[in-house]
CSV table of C-alpha atoms in Angstrom, one decimal:
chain,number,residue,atom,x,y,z
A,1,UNK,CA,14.7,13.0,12.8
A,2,UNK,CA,12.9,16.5,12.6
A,3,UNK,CA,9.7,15.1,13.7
A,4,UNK,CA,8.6,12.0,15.3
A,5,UNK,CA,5.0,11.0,16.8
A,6,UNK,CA,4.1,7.1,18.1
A,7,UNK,CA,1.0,6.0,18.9
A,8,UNK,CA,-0.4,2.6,20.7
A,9,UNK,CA,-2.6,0.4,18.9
A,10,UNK,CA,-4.5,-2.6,20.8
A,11,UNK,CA,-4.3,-4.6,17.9
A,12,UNK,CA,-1.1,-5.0,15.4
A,13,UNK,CA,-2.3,-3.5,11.5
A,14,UNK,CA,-1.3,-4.3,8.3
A,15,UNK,CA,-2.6,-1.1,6.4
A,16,UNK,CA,-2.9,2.8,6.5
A,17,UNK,CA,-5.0,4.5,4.1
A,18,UNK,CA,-5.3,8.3,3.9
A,19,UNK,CA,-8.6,9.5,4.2
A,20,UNK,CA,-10.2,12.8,2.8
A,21,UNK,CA,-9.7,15.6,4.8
A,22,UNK,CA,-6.4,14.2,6.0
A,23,UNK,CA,-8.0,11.4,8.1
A,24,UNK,CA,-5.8,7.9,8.7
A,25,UNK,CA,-7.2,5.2,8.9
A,26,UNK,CA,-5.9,1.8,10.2
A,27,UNK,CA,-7.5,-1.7,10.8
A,28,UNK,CA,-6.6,-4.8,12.7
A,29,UNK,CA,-5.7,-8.5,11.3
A,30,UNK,CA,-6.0,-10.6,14.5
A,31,UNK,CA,-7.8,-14.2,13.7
A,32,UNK,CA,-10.4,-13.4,16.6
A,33,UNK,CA,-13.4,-11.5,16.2
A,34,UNK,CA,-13.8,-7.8,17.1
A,35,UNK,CA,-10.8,-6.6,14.8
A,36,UNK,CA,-11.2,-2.6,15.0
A,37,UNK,CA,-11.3,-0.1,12.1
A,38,UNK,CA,-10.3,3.0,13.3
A,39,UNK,CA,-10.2,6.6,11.5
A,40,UNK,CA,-7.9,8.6,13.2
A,41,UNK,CA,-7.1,12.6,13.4
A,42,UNK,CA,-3.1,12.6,13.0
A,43,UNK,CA,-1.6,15.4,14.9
A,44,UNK,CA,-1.7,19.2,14.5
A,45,UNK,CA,1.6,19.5,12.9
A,46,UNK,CA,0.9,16.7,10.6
A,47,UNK,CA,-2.0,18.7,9.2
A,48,UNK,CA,0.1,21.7,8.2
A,49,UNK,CA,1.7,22.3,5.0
A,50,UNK,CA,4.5,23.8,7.1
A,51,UNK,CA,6.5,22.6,9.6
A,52,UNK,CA,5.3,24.5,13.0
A,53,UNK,CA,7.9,24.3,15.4
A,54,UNK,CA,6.6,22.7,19.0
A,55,UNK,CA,3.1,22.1,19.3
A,56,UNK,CA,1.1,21.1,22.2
A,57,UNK,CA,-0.7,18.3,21.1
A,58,UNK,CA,1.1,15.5,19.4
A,59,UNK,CA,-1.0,12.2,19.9
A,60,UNK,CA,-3.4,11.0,17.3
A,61,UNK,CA,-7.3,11.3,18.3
A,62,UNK,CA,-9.6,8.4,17.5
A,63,UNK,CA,-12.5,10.6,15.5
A,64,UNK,CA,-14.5,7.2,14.6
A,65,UNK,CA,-14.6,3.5,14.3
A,66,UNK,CA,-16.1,-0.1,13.8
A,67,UNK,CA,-15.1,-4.0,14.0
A,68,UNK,CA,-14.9,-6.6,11.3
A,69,UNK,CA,-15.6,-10.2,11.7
A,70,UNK,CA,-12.8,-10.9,9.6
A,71,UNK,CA,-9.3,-9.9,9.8
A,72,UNK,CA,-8.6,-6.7,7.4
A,73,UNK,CA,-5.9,-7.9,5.3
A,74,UNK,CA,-6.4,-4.8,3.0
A,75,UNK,CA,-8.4,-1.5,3.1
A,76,UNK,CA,-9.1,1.5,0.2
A,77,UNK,CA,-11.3,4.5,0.1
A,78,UNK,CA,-13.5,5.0,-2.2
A,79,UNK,CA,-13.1,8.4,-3.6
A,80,UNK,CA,-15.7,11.2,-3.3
A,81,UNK,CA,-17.8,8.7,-1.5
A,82,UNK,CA,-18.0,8.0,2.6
A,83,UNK,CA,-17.5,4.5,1.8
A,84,UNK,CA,-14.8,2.4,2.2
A,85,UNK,CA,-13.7,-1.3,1.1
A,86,UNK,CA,-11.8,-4.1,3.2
A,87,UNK,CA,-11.0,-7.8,2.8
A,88,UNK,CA,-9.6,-10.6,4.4
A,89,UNK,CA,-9.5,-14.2,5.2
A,90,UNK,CA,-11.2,-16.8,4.8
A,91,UNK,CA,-12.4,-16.0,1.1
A,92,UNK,CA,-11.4,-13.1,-1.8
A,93,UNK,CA,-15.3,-11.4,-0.3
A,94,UNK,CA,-15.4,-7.6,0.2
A,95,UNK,CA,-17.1,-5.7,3.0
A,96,UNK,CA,-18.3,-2.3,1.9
A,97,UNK,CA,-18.6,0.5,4.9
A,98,UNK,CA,-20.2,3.6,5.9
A,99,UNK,CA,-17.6,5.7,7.9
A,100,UNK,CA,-20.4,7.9,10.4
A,101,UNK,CA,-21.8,11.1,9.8
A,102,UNK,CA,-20.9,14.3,11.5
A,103,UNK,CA,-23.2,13.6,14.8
A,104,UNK,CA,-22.3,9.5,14.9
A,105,UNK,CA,-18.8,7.7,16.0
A,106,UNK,CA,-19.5,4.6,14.4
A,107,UNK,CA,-18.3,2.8,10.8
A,108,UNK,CA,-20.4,0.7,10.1
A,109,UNK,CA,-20.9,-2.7,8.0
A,110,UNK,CA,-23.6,-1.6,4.8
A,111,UNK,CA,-22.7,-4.8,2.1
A,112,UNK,CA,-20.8,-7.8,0.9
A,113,UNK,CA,-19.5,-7.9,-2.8
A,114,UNK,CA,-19.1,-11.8,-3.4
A,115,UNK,CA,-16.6,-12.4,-5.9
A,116,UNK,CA,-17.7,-14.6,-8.7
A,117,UNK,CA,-16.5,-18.3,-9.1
A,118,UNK,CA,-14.8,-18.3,-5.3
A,119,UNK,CA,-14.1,-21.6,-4.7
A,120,UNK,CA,-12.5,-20.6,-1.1
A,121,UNK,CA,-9.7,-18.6,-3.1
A,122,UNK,CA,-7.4,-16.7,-0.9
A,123,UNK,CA,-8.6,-12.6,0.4
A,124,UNK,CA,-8.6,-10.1,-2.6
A,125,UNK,CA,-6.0,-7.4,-3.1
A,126,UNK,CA,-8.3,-4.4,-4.0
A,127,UNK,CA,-7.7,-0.4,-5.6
A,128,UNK,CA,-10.7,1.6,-6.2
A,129,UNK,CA,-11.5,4.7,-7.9
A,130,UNK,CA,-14.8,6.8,-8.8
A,131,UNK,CA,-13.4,8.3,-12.6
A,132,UNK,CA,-16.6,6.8,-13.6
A,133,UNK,CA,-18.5,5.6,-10.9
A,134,UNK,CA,-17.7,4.2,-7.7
A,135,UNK,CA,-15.7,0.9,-8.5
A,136,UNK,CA,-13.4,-1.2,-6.9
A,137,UNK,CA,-11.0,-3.2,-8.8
A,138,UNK,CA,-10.7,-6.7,-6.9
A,139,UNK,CA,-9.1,-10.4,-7.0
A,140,UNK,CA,-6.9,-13.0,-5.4
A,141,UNK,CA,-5.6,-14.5,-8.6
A,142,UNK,CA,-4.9,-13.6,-12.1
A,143,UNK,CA,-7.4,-15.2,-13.6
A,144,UNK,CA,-10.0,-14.1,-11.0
A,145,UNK,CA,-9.7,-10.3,-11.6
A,146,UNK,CA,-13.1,-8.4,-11.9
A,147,UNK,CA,-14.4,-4.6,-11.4
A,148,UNK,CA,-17.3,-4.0,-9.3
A,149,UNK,CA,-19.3,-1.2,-9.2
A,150,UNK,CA,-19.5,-0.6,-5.2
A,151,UNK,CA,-22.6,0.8,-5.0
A,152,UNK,CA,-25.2,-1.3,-7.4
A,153,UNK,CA,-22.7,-3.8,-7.0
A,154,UNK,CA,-23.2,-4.5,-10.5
A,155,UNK,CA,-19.8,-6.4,-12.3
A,156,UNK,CA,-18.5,-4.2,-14.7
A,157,UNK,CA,-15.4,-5.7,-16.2
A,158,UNK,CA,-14.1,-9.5,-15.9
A,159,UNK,CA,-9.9,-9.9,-16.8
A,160,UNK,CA,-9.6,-12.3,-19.6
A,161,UNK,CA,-6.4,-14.8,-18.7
A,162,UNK,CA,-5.3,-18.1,-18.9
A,163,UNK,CA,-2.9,-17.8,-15.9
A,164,UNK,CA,-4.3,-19.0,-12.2
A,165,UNK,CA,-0.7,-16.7,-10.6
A,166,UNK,CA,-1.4,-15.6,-7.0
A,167,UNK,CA,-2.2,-11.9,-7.0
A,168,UNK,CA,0.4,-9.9,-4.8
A,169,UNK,CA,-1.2,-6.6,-5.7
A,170,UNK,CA,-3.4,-4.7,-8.5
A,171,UNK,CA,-3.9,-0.7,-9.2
A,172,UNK,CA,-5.8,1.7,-11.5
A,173,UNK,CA,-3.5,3.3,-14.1
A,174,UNK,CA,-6.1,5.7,-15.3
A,175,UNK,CA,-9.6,4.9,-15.7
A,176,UNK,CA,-8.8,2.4,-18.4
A,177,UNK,CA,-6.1,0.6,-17.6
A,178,UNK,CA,-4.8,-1.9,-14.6
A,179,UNK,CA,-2.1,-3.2,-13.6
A,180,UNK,CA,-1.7,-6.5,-11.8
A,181,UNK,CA,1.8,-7.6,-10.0
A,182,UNK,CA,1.5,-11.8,-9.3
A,183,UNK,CA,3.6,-13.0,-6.1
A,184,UNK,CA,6.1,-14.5,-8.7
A,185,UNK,CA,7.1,-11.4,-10.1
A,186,UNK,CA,5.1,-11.2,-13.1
A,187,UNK,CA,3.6,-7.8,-14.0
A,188,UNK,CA,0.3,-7.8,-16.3
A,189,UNK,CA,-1.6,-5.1,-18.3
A,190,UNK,CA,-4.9,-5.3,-18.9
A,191,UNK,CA,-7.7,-2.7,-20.6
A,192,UNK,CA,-10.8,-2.3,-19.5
A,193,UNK,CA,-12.3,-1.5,-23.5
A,194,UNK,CA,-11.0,-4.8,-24.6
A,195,UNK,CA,-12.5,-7.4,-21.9
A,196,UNK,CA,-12.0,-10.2,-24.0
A,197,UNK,CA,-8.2,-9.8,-24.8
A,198,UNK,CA,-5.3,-11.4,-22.5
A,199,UNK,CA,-3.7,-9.5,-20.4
A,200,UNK,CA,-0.3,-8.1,-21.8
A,201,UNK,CA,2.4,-9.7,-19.5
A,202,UNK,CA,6.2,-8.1,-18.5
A,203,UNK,CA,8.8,-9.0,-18.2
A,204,UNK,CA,9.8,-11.0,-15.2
A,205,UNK,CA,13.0,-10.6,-13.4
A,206,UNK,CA,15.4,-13.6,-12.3
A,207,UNK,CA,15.0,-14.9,-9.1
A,208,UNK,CA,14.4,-18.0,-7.5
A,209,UNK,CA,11.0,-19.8,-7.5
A,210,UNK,CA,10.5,-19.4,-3.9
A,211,UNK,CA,11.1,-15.6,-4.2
A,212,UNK,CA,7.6,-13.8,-3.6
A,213,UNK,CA,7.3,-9.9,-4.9
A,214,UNK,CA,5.0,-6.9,-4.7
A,215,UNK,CA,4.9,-3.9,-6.6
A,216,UNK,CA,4.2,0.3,-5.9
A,217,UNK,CA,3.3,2.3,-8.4
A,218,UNK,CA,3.9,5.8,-8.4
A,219,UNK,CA,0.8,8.5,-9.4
A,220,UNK,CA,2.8,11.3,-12.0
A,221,UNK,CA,2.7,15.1,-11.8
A,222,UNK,CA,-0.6,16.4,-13.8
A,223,UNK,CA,-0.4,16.1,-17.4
A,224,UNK,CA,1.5,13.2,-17.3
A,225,UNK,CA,0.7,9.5,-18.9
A,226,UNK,CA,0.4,6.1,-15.9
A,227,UNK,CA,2.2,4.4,-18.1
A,228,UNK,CA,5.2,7.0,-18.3
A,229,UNK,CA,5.6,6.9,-14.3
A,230,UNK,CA,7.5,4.1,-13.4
A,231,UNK,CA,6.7,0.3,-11.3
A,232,UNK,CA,8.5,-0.3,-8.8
A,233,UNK,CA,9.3,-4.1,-7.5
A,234,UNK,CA,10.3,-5.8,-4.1
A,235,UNK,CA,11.7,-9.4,-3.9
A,236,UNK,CA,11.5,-11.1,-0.8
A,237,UNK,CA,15.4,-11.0,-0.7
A,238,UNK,CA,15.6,-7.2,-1.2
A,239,UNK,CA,15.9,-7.2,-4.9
A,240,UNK,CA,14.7,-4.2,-6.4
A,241,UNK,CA,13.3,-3.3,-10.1
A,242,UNK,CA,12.5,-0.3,-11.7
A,243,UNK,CA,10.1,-0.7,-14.8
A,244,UNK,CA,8.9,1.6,-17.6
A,245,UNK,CA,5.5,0.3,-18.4
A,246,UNK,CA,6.2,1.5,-22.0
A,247,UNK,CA,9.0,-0.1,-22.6
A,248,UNK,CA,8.7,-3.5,-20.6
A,249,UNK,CA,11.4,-5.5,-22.6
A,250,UNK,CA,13.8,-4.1,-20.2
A,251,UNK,CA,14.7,-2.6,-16.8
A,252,UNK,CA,14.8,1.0,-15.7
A,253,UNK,CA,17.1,-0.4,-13.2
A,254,UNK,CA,18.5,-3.2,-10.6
A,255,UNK,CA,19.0,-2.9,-7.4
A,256,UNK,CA,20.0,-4.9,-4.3
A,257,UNK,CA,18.5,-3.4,-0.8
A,258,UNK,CA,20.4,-3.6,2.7
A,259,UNK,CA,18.0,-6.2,4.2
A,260,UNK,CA,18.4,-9.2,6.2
A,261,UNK,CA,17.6,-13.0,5.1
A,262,UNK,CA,13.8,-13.1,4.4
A,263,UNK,CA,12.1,-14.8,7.5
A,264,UNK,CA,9.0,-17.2,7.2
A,265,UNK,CA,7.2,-15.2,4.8
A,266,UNK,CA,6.5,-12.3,3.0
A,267,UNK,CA,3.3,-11.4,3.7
A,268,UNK,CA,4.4,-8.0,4.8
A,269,UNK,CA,6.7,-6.7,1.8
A,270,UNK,CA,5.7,-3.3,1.4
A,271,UNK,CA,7.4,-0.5,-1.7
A,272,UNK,CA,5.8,2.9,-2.1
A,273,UNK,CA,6.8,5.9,-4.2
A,274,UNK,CA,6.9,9.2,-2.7
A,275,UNK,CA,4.0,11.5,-3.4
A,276,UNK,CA,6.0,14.7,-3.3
A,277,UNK,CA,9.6,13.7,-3.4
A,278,UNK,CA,10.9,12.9,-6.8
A,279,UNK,CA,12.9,9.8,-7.1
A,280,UNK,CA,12.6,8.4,-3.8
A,281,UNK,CA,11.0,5.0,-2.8
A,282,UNK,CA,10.7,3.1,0.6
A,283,UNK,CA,10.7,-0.8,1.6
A,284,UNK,CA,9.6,-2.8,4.7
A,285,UNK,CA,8.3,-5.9,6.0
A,286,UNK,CA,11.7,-7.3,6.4
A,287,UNK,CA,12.0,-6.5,10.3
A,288,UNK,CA,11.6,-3.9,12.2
A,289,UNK,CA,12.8,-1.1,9.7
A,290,UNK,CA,11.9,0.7,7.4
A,291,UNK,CA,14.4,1.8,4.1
A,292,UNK,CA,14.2,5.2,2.0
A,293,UNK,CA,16.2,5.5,-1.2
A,294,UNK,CA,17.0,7.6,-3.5
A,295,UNK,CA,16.5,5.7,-7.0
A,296,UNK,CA,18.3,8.7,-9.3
A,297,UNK,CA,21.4,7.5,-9.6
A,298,UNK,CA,20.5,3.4,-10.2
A,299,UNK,CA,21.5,2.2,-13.2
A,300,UNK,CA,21.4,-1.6,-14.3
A,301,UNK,CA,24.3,-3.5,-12.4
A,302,UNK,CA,22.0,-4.7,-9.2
A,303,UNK,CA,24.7,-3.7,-7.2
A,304,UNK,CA,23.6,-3.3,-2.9
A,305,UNK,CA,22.0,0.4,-2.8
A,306,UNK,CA,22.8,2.3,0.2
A,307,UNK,CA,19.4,3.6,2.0
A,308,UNK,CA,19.4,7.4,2.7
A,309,UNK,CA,17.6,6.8,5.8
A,310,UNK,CA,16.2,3.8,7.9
A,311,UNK,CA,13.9,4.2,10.9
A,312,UNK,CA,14.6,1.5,13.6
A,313,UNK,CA,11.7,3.2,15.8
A,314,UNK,CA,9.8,0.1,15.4
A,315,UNK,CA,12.8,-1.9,16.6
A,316,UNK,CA,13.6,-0.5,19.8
A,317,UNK,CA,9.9,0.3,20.7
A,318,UNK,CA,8.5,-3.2,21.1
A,319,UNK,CA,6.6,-4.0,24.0
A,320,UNK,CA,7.8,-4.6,27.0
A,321,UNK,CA,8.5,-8.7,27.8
A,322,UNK,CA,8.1,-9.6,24.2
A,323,UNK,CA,11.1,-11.6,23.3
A,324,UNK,CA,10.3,-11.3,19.3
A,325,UNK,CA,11.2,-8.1,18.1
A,326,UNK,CA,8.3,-6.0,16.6
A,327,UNK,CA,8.3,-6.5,12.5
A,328,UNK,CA,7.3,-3.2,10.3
A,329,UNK,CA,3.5,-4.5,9.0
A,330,UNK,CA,3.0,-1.5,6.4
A,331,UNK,CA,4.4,2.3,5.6
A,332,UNK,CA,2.8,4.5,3.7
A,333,UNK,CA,3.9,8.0,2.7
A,334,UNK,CA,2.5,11.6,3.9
A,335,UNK,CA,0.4,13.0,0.6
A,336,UNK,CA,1.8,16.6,0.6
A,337,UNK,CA,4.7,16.7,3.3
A,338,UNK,CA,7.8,15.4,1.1
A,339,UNK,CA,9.9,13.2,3.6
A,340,UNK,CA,7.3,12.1,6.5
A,341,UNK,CA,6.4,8.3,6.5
A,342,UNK,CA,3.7,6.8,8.4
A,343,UNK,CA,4.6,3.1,9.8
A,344,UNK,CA,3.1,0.7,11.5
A,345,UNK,CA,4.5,-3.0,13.2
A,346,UNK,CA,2.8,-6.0,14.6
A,347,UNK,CA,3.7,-4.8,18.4
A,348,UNK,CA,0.7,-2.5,17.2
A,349,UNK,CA,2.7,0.7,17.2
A,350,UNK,CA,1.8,3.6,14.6
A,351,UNK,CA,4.8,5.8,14.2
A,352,UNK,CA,4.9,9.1,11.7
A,353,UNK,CA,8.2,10.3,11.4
A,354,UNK,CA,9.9,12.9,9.4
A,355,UNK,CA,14.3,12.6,8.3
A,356,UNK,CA,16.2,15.4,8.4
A,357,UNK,CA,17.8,15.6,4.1
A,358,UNK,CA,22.0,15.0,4.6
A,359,UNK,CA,23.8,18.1,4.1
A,360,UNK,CA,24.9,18.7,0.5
A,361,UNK,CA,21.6,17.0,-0.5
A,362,UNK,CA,18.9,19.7,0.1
């Protein structure tokens, strides 16, 4: 490591979402009431464009926060806004919040965006973006997919589909276009100027039924088309797949990752690209590790990839008497600092942590 910074939770998180002005923000997903959202300050040297040697404060300071009702399965910002957007069990529902002012320490709960036609469907996966307005791009199935306009909470676009798949994720290509990944695999393209046409479906790879997936998508240099940037997807038993979105008949690449049997689920599978690193990619939710690769020199063959770094910080840091091992909930990667991660794990640890690059690789 060059650089590594932990900080206790009281309740394990599934998310992290970087705020404006480099804020962190992190929520709890216990089944009791009271789960905390939290915006957090991260460290002095985490707020540096430059690495600053030793510094004297290394903790992460809690600068505001609120509880939810209902565990927070998942949790965006919603750009140039003070808003932010959560959901969770029982019901595909979204809470909208007000994160405080400068003279108030609380987030607070301002609406609820009911989804149309829930019959008691499962929590929404959500993305927003304010290209436009405000909106948030929700849904728990495929053929439940809708656009909301946070703050009018007017419905501004409905996904045409004859498909009920089980939503493992959605994201904003560009103001125009989404992409949905089911849990089976299958990845769908929809646009948001032709509401009444299916959504374009690719390719899905070959895996057992009982495998469950999830997908990262990677935001391009500026200048550069979504669609050119490629999708990333993670099986629950470590298969990986690289996908150019314009040309879906086929596979960027295959790749098998170094991770145990998957457990009881897979509700914690977890890809991301990295903002500032090109070619690199890291996994989780597998145990109590977290995998970075370097994609550049994959090809086709699915052959076992060998991880450039794993952090086991989760592993060895559970709490003390636990018998179960802490498992890695979510990772998410530093916006501007090219190799430091953020992780968290369900013993409620938050670690960031920065790898040294192998010699002959800088």
């Amino acid at each position: 490591y060059r650089d590594l910074h932990t900080f206790e939770l009281q309740a394990p998180t599934r998310l992290i979402e970087w705020a404006c002005g480099n804020r962190v923000c992190v929520a709890g997903y216990g089944q009791s009431d009271g789960n905390e959202i939290l915006q957090l300050i991260p460290p002095p040297t985490l707020l540096t464009k430059e690495t600053q040697g030793l510094c004297p404060e290394r903790d992460f300071k809690v600068e505001c926060g609120g509880f939810s009702e209902r565990p927070v399965y998942s949790l965006k910002y919603v750009p140039d806004t003070s808003l932010l957007v959560t959901s969770g069990p029982p019901d595909s529902s979204l809470q909208v919040w007000q994160v405080s002012a400068e003279d108030s320490d609380v987030i607070k709960s301002v609406s609820t965006l009911a989804a149309e036609n829930d019959t008691g469907q499962s929590w929404a996966k959500i993305a927003t973006i304010s290209a436009r307005a405000p909106w948030v791009l929700h849904g728990s199935r495929l053929d439940r997919v809708q656009i909301t306009e946070v703050e009018s909470r007017k419905n501004v676009y409905t996904a045409a589909s004859r498909g009920s798949e089980e939503l493992s994720g959605l994201a904003f290509l560009d103001c125009n276009t989404l992409l949905l990944c089911c849990t089976i695999g299958q990845l769908c393209l929809a646009d948001i100027r032709q509401p009444q046409s299916l959504v374009e479906a690719v390719s899905v790879p070959l895996a057992p039924c009982s495998e469950q997936w999830c997908m990262g998508t990677r935001h391009g240099a500026q200048g550069l088309e979504p669609s050119s940037q490629p999708v990333a997807r993670l099986s629950s038993r470590g298969l990986l797949t690289l996908t150019d979105l314009r040309k879906t008949s086929e596979f960027l690449a295959l790749a098998k990752a170094r991770v145990p049997s998957p457990g009881s689920g897979a509700e914690f599978l977890c890809v991301s690209w990295a903002p500032a690193l090109e070619g690199y990619l890291a996994i989780s939710g597998f145990d109590g590790t977290v995998h970075v690769y370097d994609t550049q020199s994959w090809d086709s063959s699915g052959r076992e990839a060998e991880p450039v770094f794993v952090h086991k910080g989760h592993a060895f840091g559970g709490a003390g008497g636990s018998r179960d091992l802490p498992q890695v909930t979510v990772h998410t990667w530093h916006l501007q600092k090219p190799r430091t991660l953020l992780s968290a794990a369900s013993d409620g640890s938050l670690h960031v942590w920065d790898w040294v690059q192998p010699c002959g690789k800088c």
